[in-house]
PDB file of C-alpha atoms in Angstrom:
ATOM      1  CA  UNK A1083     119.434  53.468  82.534  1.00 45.00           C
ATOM      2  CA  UNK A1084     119.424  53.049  78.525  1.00 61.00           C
ATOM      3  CA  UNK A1085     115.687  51.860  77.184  1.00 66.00           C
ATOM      4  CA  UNK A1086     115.299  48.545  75.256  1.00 79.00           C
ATOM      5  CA  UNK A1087     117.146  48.522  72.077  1.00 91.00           C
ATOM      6  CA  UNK A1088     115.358  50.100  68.917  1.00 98.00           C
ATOM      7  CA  UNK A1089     115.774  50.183  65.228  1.00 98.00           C
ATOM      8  CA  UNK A1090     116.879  52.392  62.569  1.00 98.00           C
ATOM      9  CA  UNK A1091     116.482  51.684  59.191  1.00 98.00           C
ATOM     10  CA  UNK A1092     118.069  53.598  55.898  1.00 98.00           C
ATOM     11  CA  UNK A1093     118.168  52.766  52.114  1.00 97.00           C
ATOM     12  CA  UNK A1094     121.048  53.270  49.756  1.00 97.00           C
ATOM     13  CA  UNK A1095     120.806  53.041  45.916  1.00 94.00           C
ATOM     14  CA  UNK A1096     122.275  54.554  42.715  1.00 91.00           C
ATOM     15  CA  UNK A1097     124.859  56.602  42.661  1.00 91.00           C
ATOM     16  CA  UNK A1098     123.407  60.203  44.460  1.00 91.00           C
ATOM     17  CA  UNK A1099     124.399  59.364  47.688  1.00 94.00           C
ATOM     18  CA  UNK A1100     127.742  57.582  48.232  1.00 95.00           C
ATOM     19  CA  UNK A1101     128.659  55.376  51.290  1.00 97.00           C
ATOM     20  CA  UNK A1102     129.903  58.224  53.341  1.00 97.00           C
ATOM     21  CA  UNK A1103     126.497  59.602  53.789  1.00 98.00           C
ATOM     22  CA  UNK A1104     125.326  56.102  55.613  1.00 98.00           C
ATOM     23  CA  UNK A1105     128.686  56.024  57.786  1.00 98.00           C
ATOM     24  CA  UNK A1106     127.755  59.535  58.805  1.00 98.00           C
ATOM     25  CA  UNK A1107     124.646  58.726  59.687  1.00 98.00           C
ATOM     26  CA  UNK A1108     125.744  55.865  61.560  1.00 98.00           C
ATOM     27  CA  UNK A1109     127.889  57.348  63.782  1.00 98.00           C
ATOM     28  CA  UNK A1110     125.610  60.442  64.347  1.00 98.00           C
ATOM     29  CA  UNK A1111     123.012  58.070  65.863  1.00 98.00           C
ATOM     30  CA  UNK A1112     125.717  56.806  67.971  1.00 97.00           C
ATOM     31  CA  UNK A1113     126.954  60.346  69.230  1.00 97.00           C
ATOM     32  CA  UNK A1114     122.825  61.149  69.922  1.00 98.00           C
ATOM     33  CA  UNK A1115     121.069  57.923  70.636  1.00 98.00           C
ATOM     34  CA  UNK A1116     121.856  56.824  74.305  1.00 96.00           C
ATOM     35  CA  UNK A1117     119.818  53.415  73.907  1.00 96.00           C
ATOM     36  CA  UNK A1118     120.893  50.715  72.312  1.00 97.00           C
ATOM     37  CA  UNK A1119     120.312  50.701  69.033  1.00 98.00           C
ATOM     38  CA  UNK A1120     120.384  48.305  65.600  1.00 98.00           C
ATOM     39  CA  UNK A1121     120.793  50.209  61.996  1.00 98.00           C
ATOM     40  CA  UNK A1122     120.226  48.929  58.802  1.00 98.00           C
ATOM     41  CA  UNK A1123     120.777  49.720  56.034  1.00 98.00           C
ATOM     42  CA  UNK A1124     118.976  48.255  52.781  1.00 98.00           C
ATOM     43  CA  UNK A1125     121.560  48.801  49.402  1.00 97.00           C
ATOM     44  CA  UNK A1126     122.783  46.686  46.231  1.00 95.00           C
ATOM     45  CA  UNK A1127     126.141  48.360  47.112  1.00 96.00           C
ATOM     46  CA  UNK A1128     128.097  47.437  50.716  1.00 97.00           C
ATOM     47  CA  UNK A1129     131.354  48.989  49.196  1.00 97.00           C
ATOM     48  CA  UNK A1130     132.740  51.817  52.098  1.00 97.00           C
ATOM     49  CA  UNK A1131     130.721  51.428  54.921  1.00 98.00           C
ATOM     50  CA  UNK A1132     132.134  50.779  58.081  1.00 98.00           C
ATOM     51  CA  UNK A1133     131.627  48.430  60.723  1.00 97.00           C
ATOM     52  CA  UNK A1134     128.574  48.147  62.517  1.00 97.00           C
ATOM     53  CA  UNK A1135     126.312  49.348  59.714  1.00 98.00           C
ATOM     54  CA  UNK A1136     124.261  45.802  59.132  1.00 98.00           C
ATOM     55  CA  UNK A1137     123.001  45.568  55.221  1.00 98.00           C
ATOM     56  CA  UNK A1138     120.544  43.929  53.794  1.00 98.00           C
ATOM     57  CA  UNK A1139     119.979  43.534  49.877  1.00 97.00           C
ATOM     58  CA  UNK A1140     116.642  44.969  48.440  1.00 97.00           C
ATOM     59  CA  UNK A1141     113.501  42.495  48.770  1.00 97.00           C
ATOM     60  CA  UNK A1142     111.755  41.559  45.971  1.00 96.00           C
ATOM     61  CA  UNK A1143     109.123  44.321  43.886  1.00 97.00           C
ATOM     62  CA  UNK A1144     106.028  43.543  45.106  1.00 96.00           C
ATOM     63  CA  UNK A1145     104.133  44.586  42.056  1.00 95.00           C
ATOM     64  CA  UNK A1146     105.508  48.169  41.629  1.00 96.00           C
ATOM     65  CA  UNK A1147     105.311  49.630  38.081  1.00 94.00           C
ATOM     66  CA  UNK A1148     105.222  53.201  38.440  1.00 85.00           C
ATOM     67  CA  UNK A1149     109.557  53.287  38.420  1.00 86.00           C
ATOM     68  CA  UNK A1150     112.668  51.189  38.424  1.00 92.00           C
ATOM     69  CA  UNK A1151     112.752  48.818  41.354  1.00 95.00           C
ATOM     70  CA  UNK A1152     114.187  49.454  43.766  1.00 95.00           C
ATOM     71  CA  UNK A1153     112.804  52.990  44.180  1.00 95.00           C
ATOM     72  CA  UNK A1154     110.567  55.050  47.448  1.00 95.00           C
ATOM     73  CA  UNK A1155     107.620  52.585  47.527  1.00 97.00           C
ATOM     74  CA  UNK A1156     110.202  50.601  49.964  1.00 97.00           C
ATOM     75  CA  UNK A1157     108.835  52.739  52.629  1.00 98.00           C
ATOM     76  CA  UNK A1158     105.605  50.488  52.611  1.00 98.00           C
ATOM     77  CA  UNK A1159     106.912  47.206  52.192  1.00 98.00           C
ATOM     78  CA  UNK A1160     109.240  47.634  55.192  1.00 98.00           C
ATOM     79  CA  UNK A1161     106.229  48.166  57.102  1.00 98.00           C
ATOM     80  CA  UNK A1162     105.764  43.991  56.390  1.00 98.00           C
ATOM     81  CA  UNK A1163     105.240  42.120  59.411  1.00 98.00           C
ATOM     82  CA  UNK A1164     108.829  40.233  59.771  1.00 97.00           C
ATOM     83  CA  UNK A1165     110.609  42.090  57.708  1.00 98.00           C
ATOM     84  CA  UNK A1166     114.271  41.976  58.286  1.00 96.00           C
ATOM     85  CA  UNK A1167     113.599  40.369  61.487  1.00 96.00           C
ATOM     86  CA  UNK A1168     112.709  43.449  62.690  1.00 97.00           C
ATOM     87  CA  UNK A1169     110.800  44.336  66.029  1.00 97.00           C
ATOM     88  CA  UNK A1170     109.683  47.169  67.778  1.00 97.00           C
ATOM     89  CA  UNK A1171     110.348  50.996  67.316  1.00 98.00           C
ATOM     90  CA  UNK A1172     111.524  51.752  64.337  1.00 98.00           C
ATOM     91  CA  UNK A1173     112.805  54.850  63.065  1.00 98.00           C
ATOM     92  CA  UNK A1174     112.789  55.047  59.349  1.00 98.00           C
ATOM     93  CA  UNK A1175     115.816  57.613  58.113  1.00 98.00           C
ATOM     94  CA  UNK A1176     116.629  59.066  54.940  1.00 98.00           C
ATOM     95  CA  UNK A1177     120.709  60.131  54.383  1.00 98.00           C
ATOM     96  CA  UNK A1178     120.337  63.922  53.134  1.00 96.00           C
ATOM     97  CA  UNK A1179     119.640  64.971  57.376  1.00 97.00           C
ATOM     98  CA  UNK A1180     121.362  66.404  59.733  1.00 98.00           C
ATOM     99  CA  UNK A1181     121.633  65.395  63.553  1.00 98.00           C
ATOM    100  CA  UNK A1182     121.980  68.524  65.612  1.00 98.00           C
ATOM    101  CA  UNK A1183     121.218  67.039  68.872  1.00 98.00           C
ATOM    102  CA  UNK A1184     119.757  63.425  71.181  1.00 98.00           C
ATOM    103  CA  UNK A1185     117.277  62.304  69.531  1.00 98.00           C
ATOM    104  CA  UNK A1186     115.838  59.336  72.409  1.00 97.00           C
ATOM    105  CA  UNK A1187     112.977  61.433  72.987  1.00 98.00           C
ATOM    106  CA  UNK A1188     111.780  60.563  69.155  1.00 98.00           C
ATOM    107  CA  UNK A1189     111.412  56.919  70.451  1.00 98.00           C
ATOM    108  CA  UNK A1190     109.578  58.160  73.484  1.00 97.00           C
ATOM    109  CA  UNK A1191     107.002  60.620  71.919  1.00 98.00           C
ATOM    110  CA  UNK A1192     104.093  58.962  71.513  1.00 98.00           C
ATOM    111  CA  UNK A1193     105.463  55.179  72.065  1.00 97.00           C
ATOM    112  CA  UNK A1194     103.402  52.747  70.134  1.00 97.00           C
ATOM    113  CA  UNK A1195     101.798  55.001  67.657  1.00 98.00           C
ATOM    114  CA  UNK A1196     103.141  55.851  64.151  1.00 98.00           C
ATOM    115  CA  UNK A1197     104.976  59.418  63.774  1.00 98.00           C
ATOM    116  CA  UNK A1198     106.030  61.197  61.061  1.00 98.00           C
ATOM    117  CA  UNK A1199     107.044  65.046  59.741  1.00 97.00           C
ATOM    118  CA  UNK A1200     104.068  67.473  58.795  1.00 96.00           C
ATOM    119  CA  UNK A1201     105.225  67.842  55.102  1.00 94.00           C
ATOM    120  CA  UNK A1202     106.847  71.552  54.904  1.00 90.00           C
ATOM    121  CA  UNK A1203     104.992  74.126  52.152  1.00 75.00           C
ATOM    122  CA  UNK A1204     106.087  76.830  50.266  1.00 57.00           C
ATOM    123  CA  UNK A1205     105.904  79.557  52.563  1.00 51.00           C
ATOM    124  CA  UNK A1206     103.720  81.866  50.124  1.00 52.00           C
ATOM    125  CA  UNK A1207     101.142  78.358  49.742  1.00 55.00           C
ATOM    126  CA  UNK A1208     101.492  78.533  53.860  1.00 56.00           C
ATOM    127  CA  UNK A1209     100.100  82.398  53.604  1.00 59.00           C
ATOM    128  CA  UNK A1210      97.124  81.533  51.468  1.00 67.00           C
ATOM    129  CA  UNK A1211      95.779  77.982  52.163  1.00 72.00           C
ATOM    130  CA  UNK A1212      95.785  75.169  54.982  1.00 81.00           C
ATOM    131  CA  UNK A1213      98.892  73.311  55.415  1.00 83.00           C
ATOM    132  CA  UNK A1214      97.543  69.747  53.859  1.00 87.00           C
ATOM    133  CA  UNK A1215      97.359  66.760  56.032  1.00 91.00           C
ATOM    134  CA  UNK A1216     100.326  64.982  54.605  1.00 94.00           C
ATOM    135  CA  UNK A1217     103.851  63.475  56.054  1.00 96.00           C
ATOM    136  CA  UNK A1218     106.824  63.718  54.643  1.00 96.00           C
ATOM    137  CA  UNK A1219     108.431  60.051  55.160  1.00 97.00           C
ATOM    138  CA  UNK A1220     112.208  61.410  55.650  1.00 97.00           C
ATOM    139  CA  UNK A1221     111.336  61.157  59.577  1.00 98.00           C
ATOM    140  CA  UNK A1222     109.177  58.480  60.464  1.00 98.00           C
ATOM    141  CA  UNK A1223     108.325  55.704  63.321  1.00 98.00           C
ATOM    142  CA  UNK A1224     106.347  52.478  63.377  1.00 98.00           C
ATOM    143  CA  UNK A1225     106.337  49.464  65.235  1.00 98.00           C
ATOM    144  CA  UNK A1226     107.971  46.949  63.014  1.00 98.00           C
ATOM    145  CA  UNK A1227     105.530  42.916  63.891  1.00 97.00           C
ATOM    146  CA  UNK A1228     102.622  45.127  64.473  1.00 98.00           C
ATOM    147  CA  UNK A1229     102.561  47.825  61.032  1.00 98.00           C
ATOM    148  CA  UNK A1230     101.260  44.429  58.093  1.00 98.00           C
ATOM    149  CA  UNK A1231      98.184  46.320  57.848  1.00 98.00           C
ATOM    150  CA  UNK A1232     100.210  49.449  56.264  1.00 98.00           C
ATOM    151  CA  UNK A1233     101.823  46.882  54.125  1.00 98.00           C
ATOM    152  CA  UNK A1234      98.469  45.469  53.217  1.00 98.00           C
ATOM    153  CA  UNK A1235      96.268  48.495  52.076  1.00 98.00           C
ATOM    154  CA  UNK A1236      99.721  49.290  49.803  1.00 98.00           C
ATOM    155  CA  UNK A1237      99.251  46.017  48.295  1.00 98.00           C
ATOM    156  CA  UNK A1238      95.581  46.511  48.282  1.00 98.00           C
ATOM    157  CA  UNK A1239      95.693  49.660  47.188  1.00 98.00           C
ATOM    158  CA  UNK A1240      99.185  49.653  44.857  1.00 97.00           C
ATOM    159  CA  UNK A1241      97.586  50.990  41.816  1.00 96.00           C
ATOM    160  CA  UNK A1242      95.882  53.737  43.351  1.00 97.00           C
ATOM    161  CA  UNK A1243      99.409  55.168  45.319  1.00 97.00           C
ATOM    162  CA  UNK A1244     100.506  54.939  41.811  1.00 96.00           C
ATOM    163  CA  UNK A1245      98.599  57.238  40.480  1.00 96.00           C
ATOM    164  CA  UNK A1246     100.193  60.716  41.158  1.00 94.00           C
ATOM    165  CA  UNK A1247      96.340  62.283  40.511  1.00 95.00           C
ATOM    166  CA  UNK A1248      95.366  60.394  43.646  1.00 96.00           C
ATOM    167  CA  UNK A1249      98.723  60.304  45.477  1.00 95.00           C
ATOM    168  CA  UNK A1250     101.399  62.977  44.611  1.00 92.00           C
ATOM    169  CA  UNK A1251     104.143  61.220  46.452  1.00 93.00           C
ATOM    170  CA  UNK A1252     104.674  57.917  47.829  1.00 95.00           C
ATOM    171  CA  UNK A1253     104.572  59.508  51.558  1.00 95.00           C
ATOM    172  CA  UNK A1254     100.932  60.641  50.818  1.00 96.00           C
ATOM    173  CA  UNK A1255     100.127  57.125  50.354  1.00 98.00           C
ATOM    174  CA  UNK A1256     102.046  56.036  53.526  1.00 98.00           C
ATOM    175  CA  UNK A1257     100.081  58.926  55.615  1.00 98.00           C
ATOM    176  CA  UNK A1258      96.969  57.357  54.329  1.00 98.00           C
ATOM    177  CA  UNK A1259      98.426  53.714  55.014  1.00 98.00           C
ATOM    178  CA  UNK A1260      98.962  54.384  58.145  1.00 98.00           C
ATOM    179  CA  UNK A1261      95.819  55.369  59.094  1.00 95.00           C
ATOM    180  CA  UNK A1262      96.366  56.654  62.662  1.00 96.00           C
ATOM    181  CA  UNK A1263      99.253  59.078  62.479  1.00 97.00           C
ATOM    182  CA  UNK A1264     101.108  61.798  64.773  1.00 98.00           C
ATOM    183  CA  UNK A1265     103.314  65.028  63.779  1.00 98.00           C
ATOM    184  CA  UNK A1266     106.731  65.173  64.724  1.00 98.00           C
ATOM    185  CA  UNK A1267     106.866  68.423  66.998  1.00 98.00           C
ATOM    186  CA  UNK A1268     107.871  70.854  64.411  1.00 96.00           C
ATOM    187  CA  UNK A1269     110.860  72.385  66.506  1.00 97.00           C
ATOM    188  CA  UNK A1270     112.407  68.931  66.799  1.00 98.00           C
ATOM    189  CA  UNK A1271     112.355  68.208  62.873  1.00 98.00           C
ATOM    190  CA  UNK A1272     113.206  71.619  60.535  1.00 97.00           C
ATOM    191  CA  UNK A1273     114.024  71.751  56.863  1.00 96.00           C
ATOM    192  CA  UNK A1274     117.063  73.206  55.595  1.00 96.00           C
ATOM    193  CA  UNK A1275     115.318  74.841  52.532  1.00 93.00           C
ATOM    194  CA  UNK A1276     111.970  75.837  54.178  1.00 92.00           C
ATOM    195  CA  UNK A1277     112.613  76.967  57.975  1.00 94.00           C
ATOM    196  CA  UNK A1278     116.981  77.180  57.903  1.00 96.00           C
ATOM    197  CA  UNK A1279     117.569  78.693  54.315  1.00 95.00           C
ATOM    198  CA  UNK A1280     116.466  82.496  54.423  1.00 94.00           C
ATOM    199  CA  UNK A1281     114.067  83.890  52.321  1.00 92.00           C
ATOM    200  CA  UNK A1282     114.864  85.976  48.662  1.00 93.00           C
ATOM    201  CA  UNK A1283     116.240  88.231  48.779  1.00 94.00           C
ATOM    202  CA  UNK A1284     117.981  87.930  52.388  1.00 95.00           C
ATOM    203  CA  UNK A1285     119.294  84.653  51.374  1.00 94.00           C
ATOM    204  CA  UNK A1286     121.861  86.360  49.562  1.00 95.00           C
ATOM    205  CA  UNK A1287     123.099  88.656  52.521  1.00 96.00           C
ATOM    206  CA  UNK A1288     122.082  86.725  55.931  1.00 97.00           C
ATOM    207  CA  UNK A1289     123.847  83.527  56.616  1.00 97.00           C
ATOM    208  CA  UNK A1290     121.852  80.283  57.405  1.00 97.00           C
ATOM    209  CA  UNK A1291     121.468  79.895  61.458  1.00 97.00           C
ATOM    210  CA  UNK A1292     120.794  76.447  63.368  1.00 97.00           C
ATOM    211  CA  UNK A1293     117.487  76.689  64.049  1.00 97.00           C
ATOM    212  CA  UNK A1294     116.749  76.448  68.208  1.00 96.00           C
ATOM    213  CA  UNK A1295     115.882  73.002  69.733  1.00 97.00           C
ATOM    214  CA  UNK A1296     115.723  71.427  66.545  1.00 98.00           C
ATOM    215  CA  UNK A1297     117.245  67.650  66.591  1.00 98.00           C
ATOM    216  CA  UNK A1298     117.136  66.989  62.930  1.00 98.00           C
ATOM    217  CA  UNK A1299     117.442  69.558  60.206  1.00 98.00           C
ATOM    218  CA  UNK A1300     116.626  67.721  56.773  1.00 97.00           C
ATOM    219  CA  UNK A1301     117.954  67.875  53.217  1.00 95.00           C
ATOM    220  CA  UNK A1302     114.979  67.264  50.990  1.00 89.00           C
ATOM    221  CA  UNK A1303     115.924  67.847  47.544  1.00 85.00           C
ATOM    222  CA  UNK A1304     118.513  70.192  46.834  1.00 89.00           C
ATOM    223  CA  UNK A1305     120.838  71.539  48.396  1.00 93.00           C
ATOM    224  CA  UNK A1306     122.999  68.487  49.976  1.00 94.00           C
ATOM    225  CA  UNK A1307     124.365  69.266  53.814  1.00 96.00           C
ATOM    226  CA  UNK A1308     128.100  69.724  51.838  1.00 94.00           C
ATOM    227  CA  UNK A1309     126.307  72.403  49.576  1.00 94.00           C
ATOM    228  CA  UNK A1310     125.092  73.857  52.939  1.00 95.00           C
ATOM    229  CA  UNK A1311     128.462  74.068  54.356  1.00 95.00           C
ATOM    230  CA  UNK A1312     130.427  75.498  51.554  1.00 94.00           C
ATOM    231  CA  UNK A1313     127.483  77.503  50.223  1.00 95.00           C
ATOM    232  CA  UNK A1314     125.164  77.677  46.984  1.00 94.00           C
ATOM    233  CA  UNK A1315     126.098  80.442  44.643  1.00 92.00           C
ATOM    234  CA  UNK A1316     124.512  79.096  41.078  1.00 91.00           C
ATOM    235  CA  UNK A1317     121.152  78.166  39.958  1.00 91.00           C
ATOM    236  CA  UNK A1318     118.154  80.679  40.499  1.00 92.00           C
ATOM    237  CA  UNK A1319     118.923  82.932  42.680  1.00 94.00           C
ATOM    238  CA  UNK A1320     116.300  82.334  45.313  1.00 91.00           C
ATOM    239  CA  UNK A1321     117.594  79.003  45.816  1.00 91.00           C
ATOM    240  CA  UNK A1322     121.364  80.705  46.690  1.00 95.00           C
ATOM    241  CA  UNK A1323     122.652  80.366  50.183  1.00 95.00           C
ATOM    242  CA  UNK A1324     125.355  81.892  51.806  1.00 96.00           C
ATOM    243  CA  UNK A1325     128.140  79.155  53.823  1.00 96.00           C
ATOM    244  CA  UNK A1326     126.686  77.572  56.916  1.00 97.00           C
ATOM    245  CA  UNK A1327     130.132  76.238  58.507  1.00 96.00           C
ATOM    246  CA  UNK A1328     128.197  75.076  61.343  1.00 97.00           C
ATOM    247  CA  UNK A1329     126.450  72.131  59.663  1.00 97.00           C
ATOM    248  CA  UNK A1330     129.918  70.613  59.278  1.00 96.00           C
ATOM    249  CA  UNK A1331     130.458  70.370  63.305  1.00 96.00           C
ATOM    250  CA  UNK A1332     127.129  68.202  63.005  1.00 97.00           C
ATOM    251  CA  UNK A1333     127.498  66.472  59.617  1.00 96.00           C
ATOM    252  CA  UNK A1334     130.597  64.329  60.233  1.00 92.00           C
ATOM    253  CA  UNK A1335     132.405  61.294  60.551  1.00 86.00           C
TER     254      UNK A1335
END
């Protein structure tokens, strides 16, 4: 039997990602999510996406001076008690991922509690300090009518996740926001450039493999999934990667 319905939530803006990364992402959640399911997607731009995606424009800056509104502090507000009239589990998306496999049991790891990813280091950082206690928000969970007091220490607090020598990133100030926090298993949630992509100089001979039991492989930064698929041969030459055809089988709509 499917569970009760859940949410998931995306934003769209400028001009980096176009509409076919939200319709991909749309139907990937179909072809993995066996529940029923809502998606939203927050954009100034509804041009190209297909049916079933439900939009919503941008809400209004709540005080935000750091960058151009809209911009990644919409991670806290839609933490706001009533907030697109959602309720319940919510699983807050960015487009530049990859779903390899069902995802349902990201809904029923720890039900109730706020997840998120353990934000990926360097792996010569990882050799000679401690991995810091910090998310990375392109994976995360809440419970949308019962999260107002992450929205609250952000509006408490807005200056100080502002400032980038308190805060480097706006998901260090959610991870503090949400006080009470669990990992994401890190098998089920793998970066492309950290754990997929390997390492100079065999990232110009060995081919990227899909990592084992992984459900989501994410994009942060560069490259794209389509740079993935087709390969990166310019820029520094650490960063190169040889073609990974197989993200295309998973990356499509």
């Amino acid at each position: 039997m499917p569970g009760a319905p859940v949410n998931i939530i995306c934003m769209k803006w400028g001009t980096r990602y176009p509409s076919r990364y939200v319709n991909i992402l749309y139907r990937s959640i179909g072809r993995h999510l066996k529940r029923p399911f809502r998606f939203v997607c927050l954009t100034d731009n509804t041009e190209g996406l297909i049916e079933g995606i439900e939009t919503l424009p941008f809400p209004e800056n709540p005080g935000v001076t750091q960058a151009k509104w809209p911009n990644v502090f919409l991670k806290l507000v839609m933490t706001r008690d009533g907030f697109a009239n959602l309720e319940g589990p919510t699983l807050f998306l960015d487009l530049d991922l990859v779903i390899l496999d069902d995802i349902d049991c990201l809904f029923d790891y720890q039900p109730g509690k706020n997840c998120i990813i353990h934000n990926w280091w360097e792996r010569r950082k990882q050799i000679l300090n401690k991995r810091p206690e910090i998310g990375n928000s392109s994976i995360f969970r809440f419970e949308a009518g019962k999260s107002q007091y992450i929205y609250d220490t952000f509006l408490r607090e807005m200056d100080r996740a502002q400032d980038r020598s308190i805060f480097q990133t706006e998901q260090a100030f959610l991870t503090y926001a949400m006080k009470e926090r669990y990992w994401w298993p890190e098998e089920w949630v793998r970066s492309f450039k950290f754990n997929v992509r390997p390492p100079f100089p065999l990232n110009l001979f060995v081919p990227p493999k899909k990592p084992k039991g992984a459900k989501f492989l994410v994009f942060h930064g560069k490259p794209d999934p389509p740079d993935a698929v087709n390969g990166v041969t310019t820029g520094k030459i650490h960063h190169r990667v040889l073609p990974a055809p197989w993200v295309e089988e998973y990356w499509k709509e």
